[in-house]
Structure formats: C-alpha cells, structure tokens
Tab-separated table of C-alpha atoms in Angstrom:
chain	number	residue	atom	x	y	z
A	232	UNK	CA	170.029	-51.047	-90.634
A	233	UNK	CA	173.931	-49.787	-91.007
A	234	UNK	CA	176.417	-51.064	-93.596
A	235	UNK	CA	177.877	-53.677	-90.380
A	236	UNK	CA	174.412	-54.485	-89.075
A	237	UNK	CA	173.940	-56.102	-92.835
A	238	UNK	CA	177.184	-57.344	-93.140
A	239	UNK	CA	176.720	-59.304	-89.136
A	240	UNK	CA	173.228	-60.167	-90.813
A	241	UNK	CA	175.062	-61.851	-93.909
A	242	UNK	CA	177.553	-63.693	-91.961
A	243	UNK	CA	178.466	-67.207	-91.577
A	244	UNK	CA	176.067	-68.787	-88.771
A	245	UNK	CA	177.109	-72.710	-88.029
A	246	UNK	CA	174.376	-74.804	-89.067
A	247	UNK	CA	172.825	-76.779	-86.413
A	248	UNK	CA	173.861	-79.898	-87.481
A	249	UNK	CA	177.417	-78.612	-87.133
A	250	UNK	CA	177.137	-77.838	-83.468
A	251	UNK	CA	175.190	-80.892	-82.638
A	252	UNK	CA	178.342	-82.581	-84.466
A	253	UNK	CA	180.483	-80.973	-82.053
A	254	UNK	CA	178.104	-81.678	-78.879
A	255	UNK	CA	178.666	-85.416	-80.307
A	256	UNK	CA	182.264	-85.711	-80.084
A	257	UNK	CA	182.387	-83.949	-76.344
A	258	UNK	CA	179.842	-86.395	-75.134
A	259	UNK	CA	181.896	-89.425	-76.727
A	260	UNK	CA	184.500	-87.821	-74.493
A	261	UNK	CA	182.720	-87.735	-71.607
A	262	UNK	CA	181.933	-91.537	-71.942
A	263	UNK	CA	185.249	-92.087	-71.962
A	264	UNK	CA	186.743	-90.182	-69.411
A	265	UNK	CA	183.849	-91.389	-67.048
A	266	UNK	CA	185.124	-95.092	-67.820
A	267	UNK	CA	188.211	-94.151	-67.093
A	268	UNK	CA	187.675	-92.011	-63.777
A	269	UNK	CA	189.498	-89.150	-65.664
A	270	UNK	CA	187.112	-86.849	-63.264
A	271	UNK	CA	189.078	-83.663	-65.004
A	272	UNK	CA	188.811	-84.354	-68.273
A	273	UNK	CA	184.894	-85.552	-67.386
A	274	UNK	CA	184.620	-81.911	-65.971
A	275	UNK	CA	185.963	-80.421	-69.276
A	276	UNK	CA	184.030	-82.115	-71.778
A	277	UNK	CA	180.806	-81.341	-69.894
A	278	UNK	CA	181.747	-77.351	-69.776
A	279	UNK	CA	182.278	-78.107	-73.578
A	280	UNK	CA	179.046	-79.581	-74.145
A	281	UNK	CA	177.808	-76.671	-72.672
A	282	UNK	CA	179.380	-74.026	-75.048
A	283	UNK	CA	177.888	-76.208	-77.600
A	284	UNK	CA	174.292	-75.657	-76.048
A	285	UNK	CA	174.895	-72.332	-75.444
A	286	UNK	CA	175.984	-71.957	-79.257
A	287	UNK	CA	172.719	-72.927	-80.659
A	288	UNK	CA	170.489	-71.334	-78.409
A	289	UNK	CA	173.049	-68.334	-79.976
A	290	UNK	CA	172.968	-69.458	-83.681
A	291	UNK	CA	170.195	-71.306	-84.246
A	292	UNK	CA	167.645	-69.928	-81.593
A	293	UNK	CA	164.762	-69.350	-83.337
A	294	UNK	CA	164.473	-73.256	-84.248
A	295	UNK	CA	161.753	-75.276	-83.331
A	296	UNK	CA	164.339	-77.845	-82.337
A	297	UNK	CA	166.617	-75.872	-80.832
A	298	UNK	CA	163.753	-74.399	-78.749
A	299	UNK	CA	163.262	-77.576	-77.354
A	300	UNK	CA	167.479	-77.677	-75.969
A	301	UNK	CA	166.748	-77.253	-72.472
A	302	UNK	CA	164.666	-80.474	-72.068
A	303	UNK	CA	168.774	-81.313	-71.892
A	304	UNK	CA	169.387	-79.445	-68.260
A	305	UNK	CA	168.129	-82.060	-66.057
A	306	UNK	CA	169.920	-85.101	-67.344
A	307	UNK	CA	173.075	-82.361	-67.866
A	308	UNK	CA	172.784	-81.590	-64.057
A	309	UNK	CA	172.524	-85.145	-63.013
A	310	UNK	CA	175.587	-86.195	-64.804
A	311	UNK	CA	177.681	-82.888	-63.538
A	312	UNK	CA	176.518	-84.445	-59.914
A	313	UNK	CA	177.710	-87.633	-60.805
A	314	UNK	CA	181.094	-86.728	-62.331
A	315	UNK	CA	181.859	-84.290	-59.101
C-alpha cells in the first residue's frame, strides 16, 4: 500500500445514517413538488435521491443494509414514470 493509498484508506467516509439523512430531505422534496405539480423540481429531487443511492453503494457498500439498496429501483422507477 503507498503513503496516498493509506491516507484515501484513513479518510473521512459519510456514515450511512448521514446519507440516508440526505435521501430524507430529497424525498420530503419530492412530496412536495409532486403536490404541487412542480414536475421540474420533482425531476431534480429524484436525480438527487439517486446520488444519494449511488453514495452508499460508494461509501458504505460492504453493509448488510446497504446491500439490500436496490430493493429501492422498482418503486424509484415507478415514481420517475409517474412524475414524467
């Protein structure tokens, strides 16, 4: 292992609590927008909510839970159907 590939292995990695925090808040959004036909916005938050899925599979991979994250792409799909 080199001097960076310790530092990288030291570094700060949000907790997934943290990013399900964040998923939180985007899908209050999404509510939201949704009631209020704000299609663009509803078309944001999801890509959001996305970068939040994609950060744990990232950071926090090798959870059991997070293992279990794409039991989410069905119900993501129908609701990116919905909002187009």
């Amino acid at each position: 292992m080199t001097n960076l590939e310790a530092k990288l292995a030291d570094a700060y990695k949000p907790g997934l609590g943290d990013l399900m925090s964040g998923i939180q808040v985007h899908h209050a959004k999404l509510w939201f927008a949704g009631q209020n036909e704000n299609w663009k916005l509803a078309e944001f938050e999801l890509h959001e909510i996305d970068e939040g899925v994609d950060d744990i599979r990232n950071y926090q991979g090798a959870r059991k839970e997070s293992q279990l994250i794409d039991t989410l792409s069905p119900a993501m799909a129908r609701v990116r159907a919905a909002v187009k």
